[in-house]
Amino acid sequence: GAGVSQSPRYKVAKRGQDVALRCDPISGHVSLFWYQQALGQGPEFLTYFQNEAQLDKSGLPSDRFFAERPEGSVSTLKIQRTQQEDSAVYLCASSYRGFEKLLFGSGTQLSVL
Amino acid sequence: EDQVTQSPEALRLQEGESSSLNCSYTVSGLRGLFWYRQDPGKGPEFLFTLYSAGEEKEKERLKATLTKKESFLHITAPKPEDSATYLCAVNTDKLIFGTGTRLQVFP
């Protein structure tokens, strides 16, 4: 496709439920990033992959958050036992390499009730 | 601690009324400063990269400049379609975003 694709676009979860968010980056992009954006705030860094290697996961808020990119393309962000404070937009971005010119998807809006 | 601060939080302009948005930063090692535009319900869209003090980049009605402590995004004769949130981000081995400036341009 022409851009970064994220699914689902919207997700409503009951507190305690596990969720999985998918990101399809631009073909050939080596680097992939996950960000969390609360309403009215800037994106907050979660984690960063270069190919299949997770180079930085320092932004993951707790051990309930887990990200993977097993074949160096599609990535999944998993949140276990969701809490209300997890409600946010989760943005995925990819780049040819590193932090130069990130191209973002439209995000997944997660609402935890 | 690395920090990025944007001002003002919100800005309302009449069409054609030029202005500037500010991004100030305190970081241990700057490897680039980026400007993004974000429309409601969309992800941020890349605008500019600046690397060194004195550097300037232009695109249509937008011009970004960089000093050792801050960056400015100048908007000349804005149009209603320039309405968006403008985000500044710094690269310090991770991309740290500011909270953005919400710009509204009225006809």
Coordinates of N, CA and C in Angstrom, one line a residue:
Chain A
G1 N 0.8 -1.2 0.0 CA 0.0 0.0 0.0 C 0.9 1.3 0.0
A2 N 0.2 2.4 -0.1 CA 0.9 3.7 -0.2 C 1.4 4.2 1.1
G3 N 0.7 3.8 2.2 CA 1.1 4.3 3.5 C 1.1 3.3 4.5
V4 N 1.4 3.8 5.8 CA 1.3 2.9 7.0 C -0.1 2.6 7.3
S5 N -0.4 1.3 7.4 CA -1.8 0.9 7.7 C -1.9 0.3 9.1
Q6 N -2.9 0.8 9.9 CA -3.1 0.3 11.2 C -4.5 -0.3 11.3
S7 N -4.6 -1.4 12.1 CA -5.9 -2.0 12.3 C -6.0 -2.6 13.7
P8 N -7.2 -2.5 14.4 CA -8.4 -1.9 13.9 C -8.3 -0.3 14.0
R9 N -9.2 0.4 13.4 CA -9.1 1.8 13.5 C -9.6 2.3 14.9
Y10 N -10.6 1.5 15.4 CA -11.2 1.8 16.7 C -11.3 0.4 17.5
K11 N -11.0 0.5 18.8 CA -11.2 -0.7 19.6 C -11.7 -0.4 20.9
V12 N -12.8 -1.0 21.3 CA -13.4 -0.8 22.6 C -13.2 -2.1 23.4
A13 N -12.6 -2.0 24.6 CA -12.3 -3.2 25.4 C -12.8 -3.0 26.8
K14 N -13.2 -4.1 27.4 CA -13.6 -4.0 28.8 C -12.3 -4.1 29.6
R15 N -12.4 -3.5 30.7 CA -11.2 -3.5 31.6 C -10.8 -5.0 32.0
G16 N -9.5 -5.3 31.8 CA -9.1 -6.6 32.1 C -8.9 -7.5 30.8
Q17 N -9.5 -7.0 29.7 CA -9.4 -7.7 28.4 C -8.0 -7.5 27.8
D18 N -7.6 -8.5 27.0 CA -6.3 -8.3 26.2 C -6.7 -7.8 24.9
V19 N -5.8 -6.9 24.3 CA -6.0 -6.4 23.0 C -4.7 -6.5 22.1
A20 N -4.9 -6.6 20.8 CA -3.7 -6.7 19.9 C -4.0 -5.7 18.8
L21 N -3.0 -4.8 18.6 CA -3.1 -3.8 17.6 C -2.0 -4.0 16.5
R22 N -2.5 -3.9 15.2 CA -1.6 -4.3 14.1 C -1.1 -3.1 13.4
C23 N 0.1 -3.2 12.9 CA 0.7 -2.2 12.0 C 1.4 -2.8 10.8
D24 N 1.0 -2.3 9.6 CA 1.6 -2.7 8.4 C 2.4 -1.5 7.9
P25 N 3.8 -1.6 8.0 CA 4.6 -0.4 7.6 C 4.7 -0.4 6.1
I26 N 5.3 0.7 5.6 CA 5.6 0.8 4.2 C 6.7 -0.2 3.8
S27 N 6.4 -0.9 2.7 CA 7.3 -1.9 2.2 C 8.8 -1.4 2.1
G28 N 9.7 -2.1 2.7 CA 11.1 -1.7 2.5 C 11.6 -0.8 3.7
H29 N 10.7 -0.4 4.5 CA 11.1 0.5 5.7 C 11.7 -0.4 6.7
V30 N 12.9 -0.1 7.1 CA 13.6 -0.9 8.1 C 13.1 -0.6 9.5
S31 N 12.9 0.6 9.8 CA 12.6 1.1 11.2 C 11.1 1.2 11.4
L32 N 10.6 0.8 12.6 CA 9.2 0.8 12.9 C 9.1 1.3 14.4
F33 N 8.1 2.2 14.6 CA 8.0 2.8 15.9 C 6.5 2.7 16.4
W34 N 6.3 2.6 17.7 CA 5.0 2.7 18.3 C 5.0 3.9 19.2
Y35 N 4.0 4.7 19.1 CA 3.7 5.9 20.0 C 2.4 5.8 20.6
Q36 N 2.2 6.4 21.8 CA 0.9 6.5 22.4 C 0.6 8.0 22.5
Q37 N -0.7 8.4 22.1 CA -1.0 9.8 22.1 C -2.3 10.0 22.9
A38 N -2.3 10.6 24.0 CA -3.4 11.0 24.8 C -4.1 12.2 24.2
L39 N -5.3 12.4 24.5 CA -6.1 13.5 24.0 C -5.4 14.9 24.3
G40 N -5.1 15.7 23.3 CA -4.5 17.0 23.6 C -3.1 17.0 23.9
Q41 N -2.4 15.8 23.8 CA -1.0 15.7 24.0 C -0.2 15.3 22.8
G42 N 1.1 15.5 22.9 CA 1.9 15.0 21.8 C 2.1 13.5 21.9
P43 N 2.6 12.9 20.8 CA 2.8 11.4 20.9 C 4.0 11.1 21.9
E44 N 3.8 10.0 22.6 CA 4.8 9.6 23.6 C 5.4 8.3 23.1
F45 N 6.8 8.2 23.0 CA 7.5 7.1 22.5 C 7.2 5.8 23.4
L46 N 6.9 4.7 22.7 CA 6.8 3.4 23.4 C 8.0 2.5 23.1
T47 N 8.2 2.2 21.8 CA 9.2 1.3 21.4 C 9.6 1.4 19.9
Y48 N 10.8 0.8 19.6 CA 11.4 1.0 18.3 C 12.0 -0.3 17.8
F49 N 11.8 -0.6 16.6 CA 12.4 -1.8 15.9 C 13.2 -1.4 14.8
Q50 N 14.3 -2.1 14.6 CA 15.1 -2.1 13.4 C 15.0 -3.5 12.8
N51 N 14.4 -3.7 11.7 CA 14.0 -5.0 11.2 C 13.3 -5.8 12.3
E52 N 13.7 -6.9 12.7 CA 13.0 -7.7 13.7 C 13.5 -7.4 15.1
A53 N 14.6 -6.7 15.2 CA 15.2 -6.4 16.5 C 14.5 -5.2 17.2
Q54 N 14.1 -5.5 18.4 CA 13.6 -4.4 19.2 C 14.7 -3.7 19.9
L55 N 15.1 -2.5 19.4 CA 16.2 -1.8 19.9 C 16.0 -1.0 21.1
D56 N 14.8 -0.6 21.4 CA 14.5 0.3 22.5 C 13.0 0.1 22.9
K57 N 12.8 -0.4 24.1 CA 11.4 -0.6 24.6 C 11.3 0.2 25.9
S58 N 12.1 1.2 26.1 CA 12.1 2.0 27.4 C 10.8 2.8 27.6
G59 N 10.0 3.0 26.6 CA 8.8 3.8 26.7 C 7.6 3.0 27.1
L60 N 7.7 1.6 27.0 CA 6.5 0.8 27.4 C 6.2 1.0 28.8
P61 N 4.9 1.4 29.1 CA 4.6 1.9 30.5 C 4.6 0.8 31.6
S62 N 4.4 -0.5 31.2 CA 4.4 -1.5 32.2 C 4.6 -2.9 31.4
D63 N 4.8 -3.9 32.2 CA 5.0 -5.2 31.6 C 3.7 -5.8 31.0
R64 N 2.6 -5.0 31.1 CA 1.4 -5.5 30.4 C 1.5 -5.2 28.9
F65 N 2.5 -4.3 28.5 CA 2.6 -3.9 27.1 C 3.8 -4.7 26.5
F66 N 3.5 -5.2 25.3 CA 4.4 -6.1 24.6 C 4.3 -5.8 23.1
A67 N 5.5 -5.7 22.4 CA 5.5 -5.5 21.0 C 6.4 -6.5 20.3
E68 N 6.0 -6.8 19.1 CA 6.8 -7.8 18.3 C 6.8 -7.4 16.9
R69 N 7.8 -7.9 16.2 CA 7.9 -7.7 14.7 C 8.7 -8.9 14.2
P70 N 8.1 -10.1 14.2 CA 8.9 -11.3 14.1 C 9.6 -11.5 12.7
E71 N 9.1 -10.9 11.6 CA 9.7 -11.1 10.3 C 10.2 -9.8 9.8
G72 N 10.3 -8.8 10.6 CA 10.8 -7.5 10.2 C 9.9 -6.7 9.3
S73 N 8.6 -7.1 9.3 CA 7.7 -6.2 8.5 C 6.5 -5.8 9.4
V74 N 5.4 -6.6 9.4 CA 4.2 -6.3 10.3 C 4.6 -6.4 11.7
S75 N 4.0 -5.5 12.5 CA 4.3 -5.4 13.9 C 2.9 -5.5 14.7
T76 N 3.0 -6.0 15.9 CA 1.8 -6.1 16.7 C 2.1 -5.5 18.1
L77 N 1.3 -4.7 18.6 CA 1.4 -4.2 20.0 C 0.3 -4.8 20.8
K78 N 0.7 -5.6 21.8 CA -0.3 -6.3 22.6 C -0.3 -5.6 24.0
I79 N -1.5 -5.4 24.5 CA -1.7 -4.9 25.8 C -2.6 -6.0 26.6
Q80 N -2.0 -6.4 27.7 CA -2.7 -7.5 28.5 C -3.4 -6.8 29.7
R81 N -4.5 -7.4 30.0 CA -5.3 -6.9 31.2 C -5.5 -5.4 31.2
T82 N -6.1 -4.9 30.1 CA -6.2 -3.4 29.9 C -6.8 -2.7 31.1
Q83 N -6.4 -1.5 31.3 CA -6.8 -0.6 32.3 C -7.4 0.7 31.7
Q84 N -8.2 1.4 32.4 CA -8.8 2.6 31.8 C -7.7 3.6 31.4
E85 N -6.6 3.7 32.1 CA -5.5 4.6 31.8 C -4.8 4.2 30.5
D86 N -5.1 3.1 29.9 CA -4.5 2.7 28.6 C -5.3 3.3 27.5
S87 N -6.4 3.9 27.7 CA -7.2 4.6 26.7 C -6.4 5.7 26.0
A88 N -6.2 5.6 24.7 CA -5.4 6.6 24.0 C -5.5 6.2 22.5
V89 N -4.8 7.0 21.7 CA -4.6 6.6 20.3 C -3.2 6.0 20.2
Y90 N -3.1 4.9 19.6 CA -1.8 4.2 19.4 C -1.3 4.4 18.0
L91 N -0.2 5.1 17.8 CA 0.3 5.4 16.5 C 1.5 4.5 16.1
C92 N 1.5 4.1 14.9 CA 2.6 3.3 14.4 C 3.3 4.2 13.3
A93 N 4.6 4.2 13.2 CA 5.3 4.9 12.1 C 6.4 4.1 11.6
S94 N 6.8 4.3 10.4 CA 7.9 3.6 9.8 C 8.8 4.6 9.1
S95 N 10.1 4.2 8.9 CA 11.0 5.0 8.1 C 12.0 4.1 7.4
Y96 N 12.6 4.7 6.4 CA 13.6 3.9 5.7 C 14.7 3.4 6.6
R97 N 15.1 4.3 7.5 CA 16.1 4.0 8.6 C 16.1 5.0 9.6
G98 N 16.0 4.7 10.9 CA 16.2 5.6 12.0 C 15.0 6.6 12.1
F99 N 15.4 7.7 12.7 CA 14.4 8.7 13.0 C 14.1 9.7 11.9
E100 N 14.7 9.6 10.8 CA 14.5 10.5 9.7 C 13.2 10.3 9.0
K101 N 12.4 11.4 8.9 CA 11.1 11.4 8.2 C 10.2 10.2 8.5
L102 N 9.7 10.1 9.7 CA 8.8 9.1 10.0 C 7.5 9.3 9.3
L103 N 6.9 8.2 8.8 CA 5.6 8.3 8.1 C 4.7 7.5 9.1
F104 N 3.6 8.2 9.5 CA 2.7 7.7 10.5 C 1.5 7.1 9.9
G105 N 0.9 6.1 10.5 CA -0.4 5.6 10.2 C -1.5 6.5 10.9
S106 N -2.7 6.3 10.7 CA -3.8 7.1 11.3 C -4.1 6.7 12.7
G107 N -3.5 5.6 13.2 CA -3.6 5.2 14.6 C -4.8 4.3 14.9
T108 N -4.7 3.7 16.0 CA -5.8 2.9 16.6 C -6.3 3.6 17.8
Q109 N -7.6 4.0 17.9 CA -8.1 4.6 19.1 C -8.7 3.5 20.0
L110 N -8.0 3.4 21.1 CA -8.4 2.4 22.1 C -9.2 3.0 23.3
S111 N -10.4 2.5 23.5 CA -11.2 3.0 24.7 C -11.4 1.8 25.6
V112 N -11.0 1.9 26.8 CA -11.1 0.9 27.8 C -12.2 1.3 28.8
L113 N -13.3 0.5 28.8 CA -14.4 0.8 29.7 C -14.4 0.1 31.0
Chain B
E1 N 17.0 15.9 32.3 CA 16.0 15.2 31.5 C 15.7 16.0 30.2
D2 N 15.7 15.3 29.1 CA 15.3 15.9 27.8 C 13.9 16.5 27.8
Q3 N 13.8 17.7 27.3 CA 12.4 18.3 27.3 C 12.2 19.2 26.1
V4 N 11.0 19.1 25.6 CA 10.5 19.9 24.4 C 9.3 20.7 24.9
T5 N 9.3 22.0 24.7 CA 8.2 22.9 25.1 C 7.7 23.7 23.9
Q6 N 6.4 23.6 23.6 CA 5.9 24.4 22.5 C 5.0 25.5 23.0
S7 N 5.0 26.6 22.3 CA 4.1 27.8 22.6 C 3.8 28.5 21.4
P8 N 2.6 29.2 21.4 CA 1.5 29.0 22.4 C 0.9 27.6 22.2
E9 N 0.0 27.3 23.2 CA -0.7 26.0 23.1 C -1.8 26.1 22.0
A10 N -2.4 27.3 21.8 CA -3.4 27.5 20.8 C -3.2 28.9 20.2
L11 N -3.5 29.0 18.9 CA -3.3 30.2 18.2 C -4.5 30.4 17.2
R12 N -5.1 31.5 17.2 CA -6.2 31.8 16.3 C -5.8 33.0 15.4
L13 N -5.8 32.8 14.1 CA -5.4 33.8 13.2 C -6.4 34.1 12.1
Q14 N -6.5 35.3 11.7 CA -7.3 35.7 10.6 C -6.5 35.3 9.3
E15 N -7.2 34.9 8.3 CA -6.6 34.5 7.0 C -5.7 35.7 6.6
G16 N -4.4 35.4 6.2 CA -3.5 36.4 5.8 C -2.6 37.0 6.9
E17 N -3.0 36.7 8.2 CA -2.3 37.2 9.3 C -1.1 36.4 9.7
S18 N 0.1 36.8 9.4 CA 1.3 36.0 9.6 C 1.7 35.9 11.1
S19 N 2.3 34.8 11.5 CA 2.7 34.6 12.9 C 3.8 33.5 13.0
S20 N 4.2 33.2 14.2 CA 5.3 32.2 14.4 C 4.9 31.4 15.6
L21 N 5.3 30.1 15.5 CA 5.1 29.1 16.5 C 6.5 28.8 17.1
N22 N 6.6 28.6 18.4 CA 7.9 28.4 19.0 C 8.1 27.0 19.6
C23 N 9.3 26.4 19.5 CA 9.6 25.1 20.0 C 11.0 25.3 20.8
S24 N 11.0 25.2 22.1 CA 12.2 25.3 22.8 C 12.6 24.0 23.4
Y25 N 13.9 23.7 23.4 CA 14.3 22.3 23.9 C 15.5 22.4 24.8
T26 N 15.6 21.4 25.7 CA 16.8 21.2 26.5 C 17.0 19.7 26.3
V27 N 18.1 19.4 25.6 CA 18.4 18.0 25.4 C 19.9 17.8 25.5
S28 N 20.3 16.6 25.8 CA 21.7 16.3 26.0 C 22.5 16.2 24.7
G29 N 21.9 15.7 23.7 CA 22.6 15.6 22.4 C 21.6 15.6 21.3
L30 N 21.5 16.8 20.6 CA 20.5 16.9 19.5 C 21.0 16.3 18.2
R31 N 20.2 15.4 17.7 CA 20.6 14.8 16.4 C 19.6 15.2 15.3
G32 N 18.9 16.2 15.6 CA 17.9 16.7 14.5 C 16.7 17.2 15.2
L33 N 16.0 18.2 14.6 CA 14.8 18.7 15.1 C 13.8 18.6 13.9
F34 N 12.6 18.2 14.2 CA 11.6 17.9 13.2 C 10.3 18.7 13.5
W35 N 9.7 19.1 12.4 CA 8.3 19.6 12.5 C 7.3 18.7 11.8
Y36 N 6.2 18.5 12.4 CA 5.1 17.7 11.9 C 3.8 18.5 12.0
R37 N 2.9 18.1 11.1 CA 1.6 18.7 11.1 C 0.6 17.5 11.4
Q38 N -0.4 17.7 12.3 CA -1.3 16.7 12.5 C -2.7 17.2 12.4
D39 N -3.5 16.6 11.5 CA -4.9 16.9 11.4 C -5.8 16.0 12.3
P40 N -7.0 16.4 12.7 CA -7.8 15.6 13.6 C -8.0 14.2 13.0
G41 N -7.8 13.2 13.8 CA -8.1 11.8 13.4 C -7.0 11.2 12.5
K42 N -5.9 12.0 12.3 CA -4.8 11.5 11.5 C -3.5 11.4 12.3
G43 N -2.6 10.6 11.7 CA -1.3 10.6 12.3 C -0.5 11.9 11.9
P44 N 0.6 12.2 12.6 CA 1.4 13.3 12.2 C 2.0 13.2 10.8
E45 N 2.1 14.3 10.1 CA 2.7 14.3 8.7 C 3.9 15.1 8.7
F46 N 5.0 14.5 8.2 CA 6.3 15.2 8.3 C 6.4 16.4 7.4
L47 N 7.0 17.5 8.0 CA 7.2 18.8 7.3 C 8.7 19.0 7.0
F48 N 9.5 19.1 8.1 CA 10.9 19.6 8.0 C 11.8 18.8 8.9
T49 N 13.1 18.8 8.5 CA 14.1 18.4 9.4 C 15.2 19.5 9.5
L50 N 15.6 19.8 10.7 CA 16.7 20.8 10.8 C 17.8 20.2 11.7
Y51 N 19.1 20.4 11.3 CA 20.2 19.8 12.0 C 21.1 20.7 12.8
S52 N 21.2 22.0 12.3 CA 22.2 22.8 12.9 C 21.7 24.3 13.0
A53 N 22.2 25.0 14.0 CA 21.8 26.4 14.2 C 22.1 27.2 13.0
G54 N 21.1 28.0 12.7 CA 21.2 28.8 11.5 C 20.5 28.2 10.3
E55 N 20.2 27.0 10.3 CA 19.6 26.3 9.2 C 18.1 26.7 9.0
E56 N 17.7 26.8 7.8 CA 16.3 27.2 7.5 C 15.7 26.3 6.4
K57 N 14.4 26.0 6.5 CA 13.8 25.2 5.5 C 12.4 25.8 5.2
E58 N 12.0 25.8 3.9 CA 10.8 26.4 3.5 C 9.9 25.4 2.7
K59 N 8.6 25.6 2.9 CA 7.6 24.8 2.1 C 6.4 25.6 2.0
E60 N 6.1 26.1 0.8 CA 4.9 26.9 0.6 C 4.8 28.1 1.6
R61 N 3.8 28.2 2.5 CA 3.7 29.3 3.4 C 4.5 29.1 4.7
L62 N 5.2 28.0 4.8 CA 5.8 27.6 6.1 C 7.4 27.8 5.9
K63 N 8.0 28.3 7.0 CA 9.4 28.4 7.1 C 9.9 28.0 8.5
A64 N 10.8 27.0 8.6 CA 11.3 26.6 9.9 C 12.7 27.1 10.0
T65 N 13.0 27.6 11.2 CA 14.4 28.0 11.5 C 14.8 27.3 12.9
L66 N 16.2 27.3 13.0 CA 16.7 26.6 14.2 C 17.8 27.5 14.8
T67 N 17.8 27.6 16.2 CA 18.9 28.2 16.9 C 19.4 27.1 17.9
K68 N 20.3 27.4 18.7 CA 20.9 26.4 19.6 C 19.9 26.0 20.7
K69 N 18.9 26.8 21.0 CA 17.9 26.5 22.0 C 16.5 26.4 21.6
E70 N 16.2 26.8 20.4 CA 14.8 26.8 20.0 C 14.6 26.8 18.5
S71 N 13.4 26.5 18.0 CA 13.1 26.5 16.6 C 11.8 27.3 16.5
F72 N 11.7 27.9 15.3 CA 10.5 28.7 15.0 C 9.9 28.1 13.7
L73 N 8.5 28.1 13.7 CA 7.8 27.8 12.5 C 7.0 29.0 12.1
H74 N 7.5 29.7 11.1 CA 6.9 30.9 10.6 C 5.8 30.6 9.6
I75 N 4.6 31.2 9.7 CA 3.5 31.0 8.8 C 3.2 32.3 8.2
T76 N 3.4 32.4 6.9 CA 3.2 33.6 6.1 C 1.9 33.6 5.4
A77 N 1.0 34.6 5.6 CA -0.2 34.7 5.0 C -1.0 33.4 5.0
P78 N -1.3 32.9 6.2 CA -2.0 31.6 6.3 C -3.4 31.6 5.7
K79 N -3.7 30.4 5.3 CA -5.1 30.1 4.8 C -5.8 29.1 5.7
P80 N -7.1 29.1 5.6 CA -7.9 28.2 6.5 C -7.4 26.7 6.4
E81 N -6.9 26.3 5.3 CA -6.4 24.9 5.2 C -5.1 24.7 5.9
D82 N -4.5 25.7 6.5 CA -3.3 25.5 7.3 C -3.7 25.2 8.7
S83 N -5.0 25.2 9.0 CA -5.5 24.9 10.4 C -5.1 23.4 10.7
A84 N -4.4 23.2 11.8 CA -4.0 21.9 12.2 C -3.2 22.1 13.5
T85 N -2.8 20.9 14.1 CA -1.8 21.0 15.2 C -0.4 20.8 14.7
Y86 N 0.5 21.7 15.1 CA 1.9 21.6 14.6 C 2.7 21.1 15.8
L87 N 3.4 20.0 15.5 CA 4.2 19.3 16.5 C 5.7 19.5 16.2
C88 N 6.4 19.7 17.2 CA 7.9 19.8 17.1 C 8.4 18.5 17.8
A89 N 9.5 17.9 17.3 CA 10.1 16.7 17.9 C 11.6 16.8 17.8
V90 N 12.3 16.3 18.8 CA 13.8 16.3 18.8 C 14.3 14.8 18.8
N91 N 15.4 14.6 18.1 CA 16.0 13.3 18.1 C 17.2 13.2 19.0
T92 N 17.0 12.4 20.1 CA 18.1 12.3 21.0 C 18.2 10.8 21.3
D93 N 18.3 10.0 20.2 CA 18.3 8.5 20.2 C 16.9 8.0 20.4
K94 N 15.9 8.9 20.6 CA 14.5 8.5 20.5 C 13.9 9.9 20.1
L95 N 12.7 9.8 19.5 CA 12.1 11.0 19.0 C 11.1 11.5 20.1
I96 N 11.4 12.7 20.7 CA 10.6 13.2 21.8 C 9.8 14.4 21.2
F97 N 8.5 14.3 21.3 CA 7.6 15.3 20.8 C 7.2 16.3 21.9
G98 N 6.9 17.5 21.4 CA 6.2 18.5 22.3 C 4.7 18.2 22.3
T99 N 4.0 19.1 23.0 CA 2.5 18.9 23.1 C 1.8 19.5 21.9
G100 N 2.5 20.3 21.1 CA 1.9 20.9 19.9 C 1.3 22.3 20.1
T101 N 1.1 23.0 19.0 CA 0.3 24.2 18.9 C -0.8 24.0 18.0
R102 N -2.1 24.2 18.5 CA -3.3 24.1 17.7 C -3.5 25.4 17.0
L103 N -3.4 25.4 15.7 CA -3.6 26.6 14.9 C -5.0 26.6 14.2
Q104 N -5.7 27.7 14.4 CA -7.0 27.8 13.7 C -6.8 29.1 12.8
V105 N -7.1 29.0 11.6 CA -7.1 30.2 10.6 C -8.5 30.4 10.1
F106 N -9.0 31.6 10.4 CA -10.4 31.9 10.0 C -10.4 32.8 8.8
P107 N -11.4 32.5 7.9 CA -11.5 33.3 6.6 C -11.9 34.7 6.9

